[in-house]
Amino acid sequence: MANFIPYGRQSISVADVEAVCEALTSDFLTQGPIVGQFEQAVAQLSGCQFGVAANSATSALHVACLALGIGSEDIVWTTPNTFIASANCAVYCGAKVDFVDIDPQTYNLCTVQLAEKLMRAKTENRLPKVVIPVHFAGHPCDMRAIYELSKHYGFSVIEDASHAIGAKYKGTPVGNRYSDICIFSFHPVKVMTSAEGGMAVTNNEALADHMRLLINQGITKSKRDFDTRSPGDWYYEQQTLGFNYRMTELQAALGLSQLNRLDSFIKRRRELVQRYYQLLSGLPIQLPGEADYAYSSWHLFPIVLNEALTEQRAAIYQYLREHNIGTQVHYIPVHTQPFYKQMGFSWGQFPVAEEYYARTLSLPLFPELSDTDQEYVVQTLKDAIDKAFIL
Ligand SMILES: *Cc1c(COP(=O)(O)O)cnc(C)c1O
């Protein structure tokens, strides 16, 4: 039987190891020069002027919300089909969270439902201050439509591009045009990794400065920002309440090295996706697609079982697991988590996301997945579906 095949995993090269070792034996383990280099490289890649590194995308989302002025009077909207962090970042700020249901084709926040919900919210005086679209599975949201609504209704946009570094929307990298801030995650399961880590990119210098302040305890050492005249070079000022959300030099060194490999990672992911299209054709499942405006980074390959198989999803998951294949379900709709139910949310509120959740499974997809292992995954899935129909 094959070795365990997870749904996603990192790819670490000799060059990656060497980069981390070099950082480890340098003068700085944190707050050295590599973090800045990594920030510039990611900003450049996404066509943004500024990059602010953090110890996770969750931290980056938090400081992005704070920099945009989110507080306890405010409302933030996101998609229910996401990792909980896309919503929690607003809760950290004391804001009220609400959700917009998803598009049944892309599984991203539905821009038609967004437009309708905004119209209603306006008449009820409950407009969001920030909307956080998520480029689910690496497939960009229709950012132009979201941008136009943001101008019309006066809200800010944070792109949660945790799945989508290297993805393109209408031919340009996600994050540089239709939002205020864009967030990437470098968790090992994502498209590229810094072990733990995240990054906010923006073209707004004031937002970048504010996020930088918040990530490092609210402290500035820059004379031009001081409230009072500097009494000496030891001096620094805490100007706001910040956090220790700093990325280390080791993480930045790994991230910077991985960035050199990003194109090849995405190329291999896209190759595997084309192979899945061929290998899986004719099965009673819906395959994830790519809209004409999208170039996906393919973080995930979420299939949707036909309705007749809804009740068999758990059995299929289990069968694959018993055959050493780790699939995952992305995502349990955020509003159905007990923490969100306590806020008054319930099943039934976002039916498209709930219906999708009931029948989805993410198949293994990562650069080092071999053709043979992928064929084994497909054959085992076919067996599981055959068995499910007999049950
Ligand atoms: C992984 C993920 C996050 C959080 O990233 P971390 O770096 O683990 O904090 C946020 N949003 C989405 C959509 C994610 O997939």
Coordinates of C-alpha atoms and ligand atoms in Angstrom, one line a residue:
M1 CA 0.0 0.0 0.0
A2 CA 1.2 3.5 -0.8
N3 CA 2.7 5.7 1.9
F4 CA 0.3 8.2 3.4
I5 CA -0.7 10.8 0.8
P6 CA -1.9 14.0 2.5
Y7 CA -4.2 16.6 0.8
G8 CA -1.4 19.1 0.8
R9 CA 2.2 19.4 2.0
Q10 CA 5.3 21.6 1.7
S11 CA 8.2 21.0 -0.6
I12 CA 11.6 21.7 1.0
S13 CA 14.7 21.8 -1.2
V14 CA 18.4 21.7 -0.4
A15 CA 18.5 25.4 -1.2
D16 CA 15.7 26.1 1.3
V17 CA 17.6 24.2 4.0
E18 CA 20.8 26.1 3.3
A19 CA 19.0 29.4 3.3
V20 CA 17.6 28.7 6.8
C21 CA 20.9 27.4 8.1
E22 CA 22.6 30.6 6.9
A23 CA 20.1 32.7 8.7
L24 CA 20.5 30.5 11.8
T25 CA 24.2 31.2 12.0
S26 CA 23.9 34.9 11.2
D27 CA 23.9 37.8 13.7
F28 CA 20.2 38.1 13.8
L29 CA 17.5 35.4 14.4
T30 CA 14.8 38.1 14.4
Q31 CA 14.6 41.8 13.5
G32 CA 17.4 41.5 11.0
P33 CA 17.7 42.2 7.3
I34 CA 16.0 39.2 5.8
V35 CA 12.5 40.0 6.8
G36 CA 12.8 43.3 4.9
Q37 CA 14.1 41.5 1.9
F38 CA 11.2 39.0 2.0
E39 CA 8.7 41.9 2.4
Q40 CA 10.1 43.6 -0.7
A41 CA 10.2 40.5 -2.7
V42 CA 6.5 39.6 -2.0
A43 CA 5.4 43.2 -2.5
Q44 CA 7.1 43.2 -5.9
L45 CA 5.7 39.8 -6.9
S46 CA 2.2 41.1 -6.2
G47 CA 2.7 44.5 -7.8
C48 CA 2.4 46.4 -4.5
Q49 CA 4.6 49.0 -3.1
F50 CA 4.7 47.8 0.5
G51 CA 4.9 44.5 2.3
V52 CA 4.5 43.9 6.0
A53 CA 5.5 40.5 7.3
A54 CA 3.8 38.8 10.3
N55 CA 4.1 35.6 12.2
S56 CA 0.9 34.3 10.6
A57 CA -1.8 35.4 8.1
T58 CA -4.1 35.4 11.1
S59 CA -2.0 38.2 12.7
A60 CA -1.7 40.0 9.4
L61 CA -5.5 39.9 9.0
H62 CA -5.9 41.3 12.6
V63 CA -3.6 44.3 12.0
A64 CA -5.1 44.9 8.6
C65 CA -8.5 45.3 10.3
L66 CA -7.1 47.5 13.0
A67 CA -5.3 49.7 10.4
L68 CA -8.5 50.2 8.5
G69 CA -10.1 51.4 11.7
I70 CA -12.3 48.5 12.6
G71 CA -13.7 48.8 16.1
S72 CA -16.6 47.7 18.2
E73 CA -19.1 49.9 16.3
D74 CA -18.3 48.4 13.0
I75 CA -19.5 45.6 10.8
V76 CA -17.3 43.3 8.7
W77 CA -18.5 40.8 6.0
T78 CA -16.7 37.8 4.7
T79 CA -17.6 34.4 3.1
P80 CA -18.8 31.4 5.2
N81 CA -16.7 29.1 3.0
T82 CA -13.3 30.0 4.5
F83 CA -11.0 29.2 7.4
I84 CA -12.3 30.7 10.6
A85 CA -9.4 33.3 10.7
S86 CA -11.1 35.4 7.9
A87 CA -13.9 36.1 10.3
N88 CA -12.1 36.0 13.7
C89 CA -9.9 38.9 12.7
A90 CA -12.9 41.2 12.9
V91 CA -14.1 39.7 16.2
Y92 CA -10.6 40.4 17.7
C93 CA -11.4 44.1 17.0
G94 CA -14.8 43.9 18.7
A95 CA -16.6 44.2 15.4
K96 CA -19.8 42.5 14.3
V97 CA -19.3 39.8 11.6
D98 CA -21.7 38.8 8.9
F99 CA -21.4 36.6 5.8
V100 CA -22.3 36.7 2.1
D101 CA -23.2 33.3 0.6
I102 CA -21.1 31.8 -2.1
D103 CA -21.2 31.4 -5.9
P104 CA -22.0 27.7 -6.7
Q105 CA -19.4 27.7 -9.6
T106 CA -16.3 29.2 -7.9
Y107 CA -17.3 28.7 -4.2
N108 CA -16.1 32.3 -3.7
L109 CA -18.2 35.0 -2.1
C110 CA -21.0 35.7 -4.6
T111 CA -20.9 39.2 -6.0
V112 CA -24.6 39.2 -7.0
Q113 CA -25.6 38.3 -3.4
L114 CA -23.1 40.9 -2.1
A115 CA -24.8 43.6 -4.2
E116 CA -28.2 42.6 -3.0
K117 CA -27.1 42.4 0.6
L118 CA -25.5 45.9 0.4
M119 CA -28.7 47.4 -1.0
R120 CA -30.7 46.0 1.9
A121 CA -28.0 47.0 4.4
K122 CA -28.0 50.5 3.2
T123 CA -31.7 51.0 3.8
E124 CA -31.3 49.5 7.3
N125 CA -28.2 51.6 8.0
R126 CA -26.0 48.5 8.6
L127 CA -23.4 48.8 5.9
P128 CA -20.1 47.0 6.5
K129 CA -16.9 49.0 7.0
V130 CA -14.8 46.3 5.5
V131 CA -15.5 43.3 3.3
I132 CA -13.0 40.4 3.2
P133 CA -13.3 38.3 0.0
V134 CA -11.3 35.0 0.1
H135 CA -9.7 33.6 -3.0
F136 CA -10.9 30.1 -2.2
A137 CA -8.6 27.3 -3.3
G138 CA -6.4 29.8 -5.1
H139 CA -9.2 31.0 -7.5
P140 CA -9.4 34.8 -7.5
C141 CA -12.7 36.4 -6.6
D142 CA -14.3 38.7 -9.2
M143 CA -12.4 41.7 -7.7
R144 CA -13.5 44.3 -10.2
A145 CA -17.1 43.8 -9.2
I146 CA -16.2 43.9 -5.5
Y147 CA -14.1 47.1 -6.1
E148 CA -17.0 48.9 -7.8
L149 CA -19.4 48.0 -5.0
S150 CA -16.8 49.2 -2.5
K151 CA -16.6 52.6 -4.2
H152 CA -20.4 52.9 -4.5
Y153 CA -21.1 51.9 -0.9
G154 CA -17.9 53.3 0.7
F155 CA -16.4 50.2 2.3
S156 CA -12.8 49.0 2.4
V157 CA -11.6 45.7 1.0
I158 CA -9.1 43.2 2.5
E159 CA -8.3 40.3 0.1
D160 CA -7.7 37.1 2.1
A161 CA -5.3 35.6 -0.5
S162 CA -4.0 33.0 1.9
H163 CA -4.6 30.4 -0.8
A164 CA -3.6 32.6 -3.7
I165 CA 0.0 33.8 -3.8
G166 CA 0.9 33.7 -7.5
A167 CA -2.7 33.7 -8.7
K168 CA -3.8 36.3 -11.2
Y169 CA -7.0 38.2 -11.8
K170 CA -7.5 39.4 -15.3
G171 CA -3.8 38.9 -16.0
T172 CA -2.3 40.7 -13.0
P173 CA -1.3 39.3 -9.6
V174 CA -4.0 39.3 -7.0
G175 CA -3.7 42.1 -4.4
N176 CA -2.5 45.1 -6.2
R177 CA -5.4 46.9 -7.6
Y178 CA -8.9 46.3 -6.3
S179 CA -8.4 46.3 -2.5
D180 CA -6.8 48.3 0.3
I181 CA -4.8 45.4 1.7
C182 CA -4.1 41.8 0.6
I183 CA -3.0 39.0 2.9
F184 CA -0.9 35.9 2.1
S185 CA -0.4 32.9 4.3
F186 CA 2.8 30.8 4.4
H187 CA 1.6 27.9 6.5
P188 CA 3.2 24.7 5.3
V189 CA 0.0 23.5 3.7
K190 CA -0.4 26.6 1.5
V191 CA 1.1 27.3 -1.9
M192 CA 4.5 28.2 -0.4
T193 CA 5.8 28.3 3.1
S194 CA 7.8 30.0 5.8
A195 CA 6.8 27.3 8.4
E196 CA 4.4 29.8 10.0
G197 CA 4.1 33.3 8.6
G198 CA 1.9 35.8 6.7
M199 CA 2.2 39.0 4.8
A200 CA 0.1 42.1 4.2
V201 CA 0.8 43.9 0.9
T202 CA -0.7 47.3 0.1
N203 CA -0.1 50.4 -2.0
N204 CA -1.1 52.7 0.8
E205 CA 2.0 53.9 2.8
A206 CA 0.0 55.0 5.8
L207 CA -1.7 51.6 6.1
A208 CA 1.7 49.9 5.8
D209 CA 3.2 52.1 8.5
H210 CA 0.3 51.5 10.8
M211 CA 0.4 47.7 10.4
R212 CA 4.2 47.7 10.9
L213 CA 3.6 49.6 14.2
L214 CA 1.0 47.2 15.4
I215 CA 3.1 44.1 14.6
N216 CA 5.9 45.4 16.8
Q217 CA 4.3 46.4 20.1
G218 CA 3.1 49.8 18.8
I219 CA 6.7 50.9 19.0
T220 CA 8.5 53.3 16.7
K221 CA 12.2 54.0 16.6
S222 CA 12.0 56.5 13.8
K223 CA 12.8 60.0 14.9
R224 CA 10.4 61.6 12.4
D225 CA 7.5 59.9 14.1
F226 CA 8.3 60.8 17.7
D227 CA 5.9 62.9 19.7
T228 CA 8.8 64.5 21.7
R229 CA 12.4 65.3 20.8
S230 CA 14.6 62.3 21.1
P231 CA 16.8 62.5 24.2
G232 CA 19.3 60.0 22.8
D233 CA 19.7 57.0 20.6
W234 CA 18.3 54.5 23.2
Y235 CA 14.9 56.2 22.8
Y236 CA 11.8 54.6 21.3
E237 CA 8.1 55.4 21.7
Q238 CA 5.1 53.2 22.2
Q239 CA 2.5 55.2 20.3
T240 CA -0.4 52.7 20.3
L241 CA -1.2 49.2 21.7
G242 CA 0.5 46.7 19.5
F243 CA 1.4 43.0 19.6
N244 CA 4.5 40.8 19.1
Y245 CA 3.4 39.5 15.7
R246 CA 6.9 39.6 14.2
M247 CA 8.2 37.1 11.7
T248 CA 11.7 35.7 12.4
E249 CA 14.7 35.8 10.2
L250 CA 14.6 32.0 9.9
Q251 CA 11.0 32.1 8.6
A252 CA 11.8 35.0 6.2
A253 CA 14.9 33.1 4.9
L254 CA 12.7 30.1 4.2
G255 CA 10.0 32.2 2.6
L256 CA 12.5 34.1 0.4
S257 CA 14.0 30.8 -0.8
Q258 CA 10.6 29.3 -1.5
L259 CA 9.6 32.4 -3.5
N260 CA 12.3 31.4 -6.1
R261 CA 10.3 28.2 -6.5
L262 CA 6.8 29.6 -6.6
D263 CA 6.5 29.5 -10.4
S264 CA 7.5 25.9 -10.5
F265 CA 5.2 25.0 -7.6
I266 CA 2.2 26.5 -9.4
K267 CA 3.3 25.0 -12.7
R268 CA 3.2 21.5 -11.2
R269 CA -0.1 22.2 -9.4
R270 CA -1.6 23.2 -12.7
E271 CA -0.2 20.2 -14.4
L272 CA -1.7 17.9 -11.8
V273 CA -5.1 19.7 -12.1
Q274 CA -5.1 19.0 -15.9
R275 CA -4.4 15.4 -15.1
Y276 CA -7.2 15.2 -12.6
Y277 CA -9.6 16.6 -15.2
Q278 CA -8.6 13.7 -17.5
L279 CA -8.5 11.0 -14.9
L280 CA -11.7 12.0 -13.1
S281 CA -13.9 12.6 -16.2
G282 CA -17.1 10.7 -16.2
L283 CA -17.3 10.3 -12.4
P284 CA -20.5 11.5 -10.6
I285 CA -18.7 14.5 -9.2
Q286 CA -18.4 18.2 -10.1
L287 CA -14.8 19.4 -10.7
P288 CA -13.6 22.8 -9.7
G289 CA -13.1 25.1 -12.7
E290 CA -11.4 28.3 -13.6
A291 CA -13.3 31.4 -14.7
D292 CA -12.1 33.3 -17.8
Y293 CA -10.8 36.1 -15.6
A294 CA -8.8 33.8 -13.4
Y295 CA -5.4 32.2 -13.2
S296 CA -5.6 30.0 -10.1
S297 CA -2.7 29.1 -7.9
W298 CA -4.6 25.8 -7.2
H299 CA -4.0 25.6 -3.4
L300 CA -6.8 23.0 -3.2
F301 CA -8.7 20.7 -5.6
P302 CA -12.2 20.6 -4.0
I303 CA -14.5 18.1 -5.8
V304 CA -18.3 18.1 -5.1
L305 CA -20.0 14.7 -5.1
N306 CA -23.3 14.4 -6.9
E307 CA -26.4 14.8 -4.8
A308 CA -27.0 11.0 -4.8
L309 CA -23.8 10.6 -2.9
T310 CA -24.4 13.2 -0.2
E311 CA -25.0 10.7 2.5
Q312 CA -21.9 8.7 1.5
R313 CA -19.4 11.6 1.8
A314 CA -18.2 10.5 5.2
A315 CA -17.9 6.8 4.1
I316 CA -15.9 7.9 1.0
Y317 CA -13.6 10.1 3.2
Q318 CA -13.1 7.1 5.5
Y319 CA -12.4 4.6 2.7
L320 CA -9.7 6.9 1.3
R321 CA -8.3 7.4 4.8
E322 CA -8.1 3.6 5.3
H323 CA -6.2 3.4 2.0
N324 CA -3.7 6.0 3.2
I325 CA -5.2 9.0 1.4
G326 CA -5.8 12.1 3.4
T327 CA -8.6 14.2 2.0
Q328 CA -10.1 17.2 3.8
V329 CA -13.3 19.2 3.8
H330 CA -12.8 22.8 3.0
Y331 CA -14.7 24.3 4.7
I332 CA -17.2 23.8 7.5
P333 CA -19.2 27.0 7.0
V334 CA -17.9 29.4 9.6
H335 CA -21.3 30.5 10.7
T336 CA -22.1 27.0 11.9
Q337 CA -19.2 26.8 14.3
P338 CA -20.4 26.9 18.0
F339 CA -18.6 30.1 18.6
Y340 CA -20.5 31.8 15.8
K341 CA -23.8 30.1 16.7
Q342 CA -23.4 31.8 20.1
M343 CA -23.6 35.1 18.2
G344 CA -26.9 34.1 16.7
F345 CA -26.0 32.4 13.5
S346 CA -27.6 29.1 12.5
W347 CA -27.7 26.4 9.9
G348 CA -29.9 27.5 6.9
Q349 CA -28.7 31.1 6.7
F350 CA -26.2 30.5 3.8
P351 CA -27.7 27.6 1.9
V352 CA -25.2 27.6 -1.0
A353 CA -22.2 27.3 1.3
E354 CA -24.0 24.7 3.4
E355 CA -25.0 22.6 0.3
Y356 CA -21.5 22.8 -1.0
Y357 CA -20.0 21.8 2.4
A358 CA -22.3 18.7 2.6
R359 CA -20.8 17.2 -0.6
T360 CA -17.2 18.5 -0.9
L361 CA -13.9 16.7 -0.5
S362 CA -10.4 18.2 -1.3
L363 CA -8.3 15.7 -3.1
P364 CA -4.5 15.6 -2.6
L365 CA -2.7 18.4 -4.6
F366 CA 0.8 19.5 -3.9
P367 CA 4.0 19.9 -6.1
E368 CA 5.6 16.7 -5.0
L369 CA 2.5 14.5 -5.6
S370 CA 3.8 12.0 -8.1
D371 CA 1.8 11.0 -11.2
T372 CA 1.6 7.4 -9.8
D373 CA 0.3 8.6 -6.5
Q374 CA -2.2 10.7 -8.2
E375 CA -3.4 7.7 -10.3
Y376 CA -3.7 5.7 -7.0
V377 CA -5.8 8.5 -5.5
V378 CA -8.1 8.4 -8.5
Q379 CA -8.4 4.6 -8.6
T380 CA -9.1 4.5 -4.9
L381 CA -11.8 7.3 -5.2
K382 CA -13.4 5.3 -8.0
D383 CA -13.5 2.2 -5.8
A384 CA -14.9 4.2 -2.9
I385 CA -17.7 5.7 -5.1
D386 CA -18.5 2.2 -6.5
K387 CA -18.8 0.9 -3.0
A388 CA -20.9 3.9 -1.9
F389 CA -23.5 3.1 -4.6
I390 CA -23.8 -0.4 -3.4
L391 CA -24.4 0.6 0.2
Ligands
LIG1 C1 -4.6 29.4 6.4 C2 -5.6 30.5 6.3 C3 -5.6 31.6 7.1 C4 -4.7 31.7 8.3 O1 -3.4 31.5 7.9 P1 -2.3 31.3 9.1 O2 -1.0 31.7 8.4 O3 -2.3 29.9 9.4 O4 -2.6 32.2 10.2 C5 -6.5 32.6 6.9 N1 -7.4 32.6 5.9 C6 -7.5 31.5 5.1 C7 -8.5 31.5 4.0 C8 -6.6 30.4 5.2 O5 -6.7 29.4 4.5

